[in-house]
mmCIF file of C-alpha atoms in Angstrom:
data_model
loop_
_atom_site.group_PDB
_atom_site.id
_atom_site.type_symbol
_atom_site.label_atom_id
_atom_site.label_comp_id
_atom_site.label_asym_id
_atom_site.label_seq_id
_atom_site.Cartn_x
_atom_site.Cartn_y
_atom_site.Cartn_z
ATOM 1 C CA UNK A 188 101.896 72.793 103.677
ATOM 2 C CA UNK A 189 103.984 70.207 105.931
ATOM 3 C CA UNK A 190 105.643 67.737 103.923
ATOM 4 C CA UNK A 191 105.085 64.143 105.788
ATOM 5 C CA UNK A 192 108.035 62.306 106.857
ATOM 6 C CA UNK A 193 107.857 59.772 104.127
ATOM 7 C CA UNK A 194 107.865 62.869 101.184
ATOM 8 C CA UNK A 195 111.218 62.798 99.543
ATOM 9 C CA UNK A 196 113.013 65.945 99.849
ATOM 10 C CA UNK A 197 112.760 67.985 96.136
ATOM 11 C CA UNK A 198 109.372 67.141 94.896
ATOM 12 C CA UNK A 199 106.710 69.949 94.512
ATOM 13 C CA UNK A 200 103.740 68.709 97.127
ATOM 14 C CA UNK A 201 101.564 71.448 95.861
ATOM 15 C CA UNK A 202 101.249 69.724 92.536
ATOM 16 C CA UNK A 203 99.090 66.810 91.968
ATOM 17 C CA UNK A 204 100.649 63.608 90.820
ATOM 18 C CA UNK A 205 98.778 60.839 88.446
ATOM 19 C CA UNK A 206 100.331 57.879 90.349
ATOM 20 C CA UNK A 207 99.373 60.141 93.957
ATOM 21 C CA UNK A 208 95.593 59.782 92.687
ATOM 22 C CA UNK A 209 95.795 56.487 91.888
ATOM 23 C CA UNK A 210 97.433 55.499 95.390
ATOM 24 C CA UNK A 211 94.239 57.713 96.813
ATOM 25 C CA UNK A 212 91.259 55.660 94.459
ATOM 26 C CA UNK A 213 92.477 52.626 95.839
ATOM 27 C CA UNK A 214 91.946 53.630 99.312
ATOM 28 C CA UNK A 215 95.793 54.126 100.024
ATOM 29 C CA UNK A 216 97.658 56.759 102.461
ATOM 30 C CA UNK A 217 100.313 58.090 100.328
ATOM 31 C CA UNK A 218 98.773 61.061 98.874
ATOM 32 C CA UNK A 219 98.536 65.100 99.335
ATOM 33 C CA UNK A 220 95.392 66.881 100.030
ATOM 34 C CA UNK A 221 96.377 68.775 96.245
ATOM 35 C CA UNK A 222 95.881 64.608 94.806
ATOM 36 C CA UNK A 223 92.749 64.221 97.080
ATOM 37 C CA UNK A 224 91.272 67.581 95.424
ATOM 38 C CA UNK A 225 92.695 66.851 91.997
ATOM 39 C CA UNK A 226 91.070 62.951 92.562
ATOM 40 C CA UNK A 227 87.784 64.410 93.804
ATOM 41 C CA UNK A 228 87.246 66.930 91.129
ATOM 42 C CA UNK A 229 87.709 64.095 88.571
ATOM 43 C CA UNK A 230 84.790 61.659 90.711
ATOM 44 C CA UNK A 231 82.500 64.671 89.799
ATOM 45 C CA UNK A 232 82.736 63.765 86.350
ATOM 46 C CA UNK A 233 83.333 60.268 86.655
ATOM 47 C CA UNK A 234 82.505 59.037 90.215
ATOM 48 C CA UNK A 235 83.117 55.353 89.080
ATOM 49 C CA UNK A 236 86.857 55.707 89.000
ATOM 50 C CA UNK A 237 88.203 53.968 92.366
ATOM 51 C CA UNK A 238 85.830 51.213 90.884
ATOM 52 C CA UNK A 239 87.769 51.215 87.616
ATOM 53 C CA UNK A 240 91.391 51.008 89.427
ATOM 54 C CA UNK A 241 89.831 48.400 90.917
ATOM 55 C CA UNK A 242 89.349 46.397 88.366
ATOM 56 C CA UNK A 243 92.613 47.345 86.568
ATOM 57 C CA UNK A 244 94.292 45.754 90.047
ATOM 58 C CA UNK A 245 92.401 42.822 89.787
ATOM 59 C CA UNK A 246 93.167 42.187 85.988
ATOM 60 C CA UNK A 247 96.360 42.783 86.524
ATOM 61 C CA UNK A 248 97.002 39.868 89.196
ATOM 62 C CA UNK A 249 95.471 37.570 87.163
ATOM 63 C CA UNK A 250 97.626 38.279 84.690
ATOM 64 C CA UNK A 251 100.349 38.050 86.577
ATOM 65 C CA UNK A 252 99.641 34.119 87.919
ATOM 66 C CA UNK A 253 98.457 33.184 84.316
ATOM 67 C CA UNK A 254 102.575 34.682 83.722
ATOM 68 C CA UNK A 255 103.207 32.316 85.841
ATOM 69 C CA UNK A 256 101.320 29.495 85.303
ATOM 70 C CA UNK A 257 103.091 29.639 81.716
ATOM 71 C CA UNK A 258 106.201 29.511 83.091
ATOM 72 C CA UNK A 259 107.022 33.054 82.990
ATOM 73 C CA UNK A 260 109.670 33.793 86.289
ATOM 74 C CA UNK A 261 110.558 37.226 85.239
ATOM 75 C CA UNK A 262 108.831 40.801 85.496
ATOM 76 C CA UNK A 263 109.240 43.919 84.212
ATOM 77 C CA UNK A 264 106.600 46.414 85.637
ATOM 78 C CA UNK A 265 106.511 50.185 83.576
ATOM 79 C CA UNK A 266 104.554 52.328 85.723
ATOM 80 C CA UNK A 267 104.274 50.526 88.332
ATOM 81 C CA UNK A 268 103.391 53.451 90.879
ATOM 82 C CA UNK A 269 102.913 53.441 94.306
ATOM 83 C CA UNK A 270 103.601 49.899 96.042
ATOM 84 C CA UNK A 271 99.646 48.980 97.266
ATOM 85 C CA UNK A 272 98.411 45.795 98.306
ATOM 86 C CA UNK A 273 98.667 42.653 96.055
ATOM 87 C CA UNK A 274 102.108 44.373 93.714
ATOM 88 C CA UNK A 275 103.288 42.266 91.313
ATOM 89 C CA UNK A 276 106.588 41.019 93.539
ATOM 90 C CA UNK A 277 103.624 39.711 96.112
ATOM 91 C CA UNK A 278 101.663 38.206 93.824
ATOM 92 C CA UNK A 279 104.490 36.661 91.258
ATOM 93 C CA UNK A 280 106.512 35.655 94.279
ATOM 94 C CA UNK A 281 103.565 33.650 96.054
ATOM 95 C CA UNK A 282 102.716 31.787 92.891
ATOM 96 C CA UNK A 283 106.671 31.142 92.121
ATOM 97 C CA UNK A 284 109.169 32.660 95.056
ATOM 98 C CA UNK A 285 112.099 32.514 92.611
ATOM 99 C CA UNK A 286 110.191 35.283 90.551
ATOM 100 C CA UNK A 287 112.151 38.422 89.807
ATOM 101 C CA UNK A 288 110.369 41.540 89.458
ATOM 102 C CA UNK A 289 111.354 44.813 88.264
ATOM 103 C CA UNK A 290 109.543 48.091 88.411
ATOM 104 C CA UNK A 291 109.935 51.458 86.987
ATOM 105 C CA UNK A 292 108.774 54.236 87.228
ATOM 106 C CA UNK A 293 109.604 58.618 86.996
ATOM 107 C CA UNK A 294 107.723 59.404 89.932
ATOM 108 C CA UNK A 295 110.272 60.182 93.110
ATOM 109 C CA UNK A 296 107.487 59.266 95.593
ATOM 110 C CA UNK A 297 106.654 56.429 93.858
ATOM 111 C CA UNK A 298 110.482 55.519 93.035
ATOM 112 C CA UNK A 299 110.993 56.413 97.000
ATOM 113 C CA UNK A 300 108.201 54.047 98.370
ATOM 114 C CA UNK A 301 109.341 51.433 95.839
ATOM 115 C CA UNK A 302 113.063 51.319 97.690
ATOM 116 C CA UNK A 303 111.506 50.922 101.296
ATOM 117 C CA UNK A 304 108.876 48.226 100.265
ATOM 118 C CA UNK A 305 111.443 46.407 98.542
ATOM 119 C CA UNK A 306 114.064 46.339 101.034
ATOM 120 C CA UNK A 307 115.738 42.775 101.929
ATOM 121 C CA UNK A 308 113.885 41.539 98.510
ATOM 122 C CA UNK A 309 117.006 40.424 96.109
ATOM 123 C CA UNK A 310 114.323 39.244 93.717
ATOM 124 C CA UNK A 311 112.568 42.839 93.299
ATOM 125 C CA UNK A 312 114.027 46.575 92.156
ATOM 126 C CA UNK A 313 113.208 49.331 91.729
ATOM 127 C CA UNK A 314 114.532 52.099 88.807
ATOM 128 C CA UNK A 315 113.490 55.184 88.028
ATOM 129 C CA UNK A 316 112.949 55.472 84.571
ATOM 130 C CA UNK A 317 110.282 56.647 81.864
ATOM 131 C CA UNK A 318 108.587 54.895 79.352
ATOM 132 C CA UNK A 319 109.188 57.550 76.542
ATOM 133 C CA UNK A 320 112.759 56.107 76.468
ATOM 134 C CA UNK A 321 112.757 52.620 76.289
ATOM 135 C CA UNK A 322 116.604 51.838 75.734
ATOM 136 C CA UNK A 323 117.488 53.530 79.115
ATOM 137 C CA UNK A 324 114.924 51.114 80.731
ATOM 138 C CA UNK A 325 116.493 48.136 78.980
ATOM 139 C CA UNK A 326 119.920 49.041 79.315
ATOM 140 C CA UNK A 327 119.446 50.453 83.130
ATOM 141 C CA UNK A 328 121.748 48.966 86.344
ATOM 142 C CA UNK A 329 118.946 47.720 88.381
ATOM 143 C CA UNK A 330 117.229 45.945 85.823
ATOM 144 C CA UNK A 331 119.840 44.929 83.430
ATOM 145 C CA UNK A 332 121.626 43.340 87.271
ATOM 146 C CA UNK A 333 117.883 41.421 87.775
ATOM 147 C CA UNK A 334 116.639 40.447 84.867
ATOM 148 C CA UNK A 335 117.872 37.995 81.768
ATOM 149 C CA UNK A 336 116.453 39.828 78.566
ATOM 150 C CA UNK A 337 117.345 36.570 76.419
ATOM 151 C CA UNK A 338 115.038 34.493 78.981
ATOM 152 C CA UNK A 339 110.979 35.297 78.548
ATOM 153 C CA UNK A 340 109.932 38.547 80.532
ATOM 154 C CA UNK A 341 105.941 39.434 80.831
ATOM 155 C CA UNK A 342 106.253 42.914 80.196
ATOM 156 C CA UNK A 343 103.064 45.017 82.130
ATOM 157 C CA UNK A 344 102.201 48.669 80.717
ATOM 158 C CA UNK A 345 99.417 48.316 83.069
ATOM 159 C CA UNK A 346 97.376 51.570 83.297
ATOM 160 C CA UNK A 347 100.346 53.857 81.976
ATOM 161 C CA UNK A 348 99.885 54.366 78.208
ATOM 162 C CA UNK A 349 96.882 56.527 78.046
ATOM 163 C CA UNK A 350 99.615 58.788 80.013
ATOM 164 C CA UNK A 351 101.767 59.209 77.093
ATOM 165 C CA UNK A 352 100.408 61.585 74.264
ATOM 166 C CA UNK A 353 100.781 60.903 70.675
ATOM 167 C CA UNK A 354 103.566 63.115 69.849
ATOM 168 C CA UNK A 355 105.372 61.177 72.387
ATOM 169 C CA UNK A 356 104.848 58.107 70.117
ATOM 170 C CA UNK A 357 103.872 55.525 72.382
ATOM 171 C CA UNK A 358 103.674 53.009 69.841
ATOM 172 C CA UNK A 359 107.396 53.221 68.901
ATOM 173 C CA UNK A 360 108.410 53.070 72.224
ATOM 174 C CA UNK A 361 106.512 49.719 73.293
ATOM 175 C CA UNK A 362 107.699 48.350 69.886
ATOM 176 C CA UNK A 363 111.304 48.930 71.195
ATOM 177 C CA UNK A 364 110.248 47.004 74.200
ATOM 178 C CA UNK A 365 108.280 43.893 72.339
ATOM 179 C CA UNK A 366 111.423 43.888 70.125
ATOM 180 C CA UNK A 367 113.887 43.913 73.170
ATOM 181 C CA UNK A 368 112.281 40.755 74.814
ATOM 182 C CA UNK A 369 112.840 37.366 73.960
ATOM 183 C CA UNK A 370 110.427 34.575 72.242
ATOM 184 C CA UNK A 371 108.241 33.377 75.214
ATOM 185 C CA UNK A 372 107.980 37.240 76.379
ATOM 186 C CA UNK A 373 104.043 38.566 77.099
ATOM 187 C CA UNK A 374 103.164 42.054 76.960
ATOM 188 C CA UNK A 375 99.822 42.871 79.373
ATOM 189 C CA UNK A 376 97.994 46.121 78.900
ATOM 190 C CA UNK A 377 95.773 47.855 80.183
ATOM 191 C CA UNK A 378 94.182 50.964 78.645
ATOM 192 C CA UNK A 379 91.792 53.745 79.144
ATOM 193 C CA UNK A 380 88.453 54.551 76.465
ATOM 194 C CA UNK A 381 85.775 56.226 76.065
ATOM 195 C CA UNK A 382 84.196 53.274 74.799
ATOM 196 C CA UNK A 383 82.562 51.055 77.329
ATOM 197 C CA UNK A 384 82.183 53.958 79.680
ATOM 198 C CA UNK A 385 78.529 53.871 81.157
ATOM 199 C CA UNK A 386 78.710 58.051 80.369
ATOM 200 C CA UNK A 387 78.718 60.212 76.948
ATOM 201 C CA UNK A 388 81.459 61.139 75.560
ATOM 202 C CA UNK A 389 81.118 65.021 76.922
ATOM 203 C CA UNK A 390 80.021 63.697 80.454
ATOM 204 C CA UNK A 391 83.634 61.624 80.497
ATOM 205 C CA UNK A 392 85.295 64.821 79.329
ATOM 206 C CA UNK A 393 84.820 66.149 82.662
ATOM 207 C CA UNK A 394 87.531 64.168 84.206
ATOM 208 C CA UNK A 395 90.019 64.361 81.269
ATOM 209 C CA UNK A 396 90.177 68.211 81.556
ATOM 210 C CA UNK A 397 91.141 67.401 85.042
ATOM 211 C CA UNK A 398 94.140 65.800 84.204
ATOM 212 C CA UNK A 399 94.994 67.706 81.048
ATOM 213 C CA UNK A 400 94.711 70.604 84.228
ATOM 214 C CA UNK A 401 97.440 69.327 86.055
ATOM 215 C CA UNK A 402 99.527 68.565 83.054
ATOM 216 C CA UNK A 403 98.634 64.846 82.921
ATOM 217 C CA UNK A 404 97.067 64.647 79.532
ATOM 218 C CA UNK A 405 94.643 61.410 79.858
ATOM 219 C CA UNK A 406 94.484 60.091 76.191
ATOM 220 C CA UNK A 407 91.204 57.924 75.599
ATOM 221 C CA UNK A 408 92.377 55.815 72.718
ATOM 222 C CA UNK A 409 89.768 53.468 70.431
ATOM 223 C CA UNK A 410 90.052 49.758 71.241
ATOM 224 C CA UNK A 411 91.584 49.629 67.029
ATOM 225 C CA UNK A 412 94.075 52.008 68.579
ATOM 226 C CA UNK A 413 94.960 50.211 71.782
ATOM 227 C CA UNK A 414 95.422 47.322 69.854
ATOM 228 C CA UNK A 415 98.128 48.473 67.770
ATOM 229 C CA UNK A 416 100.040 47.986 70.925
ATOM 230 C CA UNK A 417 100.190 44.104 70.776
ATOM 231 C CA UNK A 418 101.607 44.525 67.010
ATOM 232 C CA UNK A 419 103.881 41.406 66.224
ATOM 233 C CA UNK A 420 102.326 39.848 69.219
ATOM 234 C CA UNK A 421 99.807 36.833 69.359
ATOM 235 C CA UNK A 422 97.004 37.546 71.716
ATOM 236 C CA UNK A 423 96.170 35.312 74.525
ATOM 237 C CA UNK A 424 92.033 34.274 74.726
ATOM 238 C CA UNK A 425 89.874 36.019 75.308
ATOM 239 C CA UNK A 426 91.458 38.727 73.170
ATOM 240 C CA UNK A 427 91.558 42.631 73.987
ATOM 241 C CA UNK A 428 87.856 42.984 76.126
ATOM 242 C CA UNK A 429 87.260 44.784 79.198
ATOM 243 C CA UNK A 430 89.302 44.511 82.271
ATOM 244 C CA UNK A 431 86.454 41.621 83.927
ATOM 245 C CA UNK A 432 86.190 39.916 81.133
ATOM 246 C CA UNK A 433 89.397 38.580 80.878
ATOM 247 C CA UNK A 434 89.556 35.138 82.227
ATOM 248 C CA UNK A 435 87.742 35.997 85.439
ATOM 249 C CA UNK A 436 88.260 33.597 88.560
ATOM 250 C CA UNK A 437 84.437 33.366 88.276
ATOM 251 C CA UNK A 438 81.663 33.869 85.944
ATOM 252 C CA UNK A 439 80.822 37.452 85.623
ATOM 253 C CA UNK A 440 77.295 38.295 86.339
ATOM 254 C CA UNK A 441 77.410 41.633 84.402
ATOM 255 C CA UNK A 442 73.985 42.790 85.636
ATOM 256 C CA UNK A 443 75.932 42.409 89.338
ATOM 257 C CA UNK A 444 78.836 44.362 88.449
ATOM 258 C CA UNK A 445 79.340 48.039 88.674
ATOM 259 C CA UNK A 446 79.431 49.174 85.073
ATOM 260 C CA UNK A 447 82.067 51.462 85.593
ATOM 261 C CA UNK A 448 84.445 48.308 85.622
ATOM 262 C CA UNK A 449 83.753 47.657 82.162
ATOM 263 C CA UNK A 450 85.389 50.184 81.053
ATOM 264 C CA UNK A 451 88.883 51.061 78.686
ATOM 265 C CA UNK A 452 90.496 47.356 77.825
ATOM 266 C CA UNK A 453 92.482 44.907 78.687
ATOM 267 C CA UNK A 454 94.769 42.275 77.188
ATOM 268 C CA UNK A 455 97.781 39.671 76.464
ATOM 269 C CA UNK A 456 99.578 39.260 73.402
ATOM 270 C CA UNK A 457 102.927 36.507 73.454
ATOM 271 C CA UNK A 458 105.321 36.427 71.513
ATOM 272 C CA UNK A 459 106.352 33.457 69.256
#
């Protein structure tokens, strides 16, 4: 297999990557035929899944001015893959262009694409980091050097979680992160579930065993569970609901929408 000019040099391009697939549902270029096949495989399960990132995208920019509109000036992005269209530096930095914005992620092509799109930006960075360990996040160069951790930050775990298994403990390690952020701070999430899913149960299980192939266990948590991730939080209206139901820039028609976006959850929680 030729490795493309933009690959960085040490990563395995016969193995599929989670944040590769998500680049190719939302139409992008920086993907391997081996994330194509891996993506495709999971569309025969669930072919409404480019419609769901979708969605997650467009939640997540509205988020991201209502961040803003609160006053909000700093970012810190966990999983922030592949730089697509609309990224939270474009979007935060159109709505307030003194906006800092950090990303992290463990992925080296994501890390590597991060770096290139973010070149000449002193508001923006990039570290490579995992959300399993929290403190080296915090206590990293790049964001430590951006951001102000005694100012409010809206923290986005924005379609990452249901990455992380349980005997990773998730929940202690976003805890670490609510605790680390000051008064002010928002926490946005978005998370994958079964429920809301226009598909049984067995039908969905399809595309998890595709991912739980590649060694990318996608955990489908309950909307109870997912909301033990705002603990200590106050959540913003309308509450934890589906990604278009929360505060759309227009009415949603539901009968217009493709179902498929209605599924998993979405939501803000502040803290006081």
């Amino acid at each position: 297999m030729e490795r493309p000019a933009w690959a960085p040099r040490g990563i395995d391009i016969s193995v599929p990557s989670v944040s590769r697939m998500y680049d190719f549902y939302l139409g992008g270029s920086h993907n391997f035929e081996v994330d194509r096949e891996a993506a495709r495989k999971a569309m025969e399960f669930m072919p409404g899944l480019p419609k769901i990132m979708q969605a997650n995208r467009a939640f997540m920019r509205r988020a991201v001015r209502y961040a803003v509109s609160e006053g909000i000036s700093q970012f810190l992005d966990i999983g922030s893959g592949i730089p697509t269209f609309g990224n939270v530096h474009e979007v935060a930095q159109a709505a307030d262009p003194e906006a800092r914005v950090a990303y992290v992620d463990h992925d080296p092509v994501a890390v590597a694409h991060s770096r290139a799109v973010l070149e000449g930006n002193d508001r923006a960075v990039i570290a490579a980091a995992d959300l399993r360990r929290p403190q080296e996040i915090v206590k990293s160069p790049e964001i430590s050097g951006l951001l102000d951790l005694d100012r409010p930050v809206a923290l986005l775990l924005v379609a990452v979680l249901h990455f992380i298994e349980d005997s990773d403990d998730p929940q202690t390690a976003v805890a670490e992160l609510r605790e680390a952020l000051a008064p002010g701070s928002i926490v946005v999430v978005t998370h994958a579930s079964y429920e809301g899913l226009p598909l049984t149960r067995e039908e969905a299980g399809g595309a998890v065993d595709v991912y739980e192939n590649i060694r990318n266990p996608l955990v489908m948590r309950s909307r109870d569970e997912i909301a033990r991730f705002f603990e200590g939080y106050e959540m913003v209206e309308p509450g934890l609901v589906s990604m278009p139901d929360w505060r759309p820039d227009a009415p949603v028609v539901t009968e217009q929408e493709d179902p498929y976006a209605f599924s998993g959850f979405a939501g803000v929680g502040r803290k006081a």
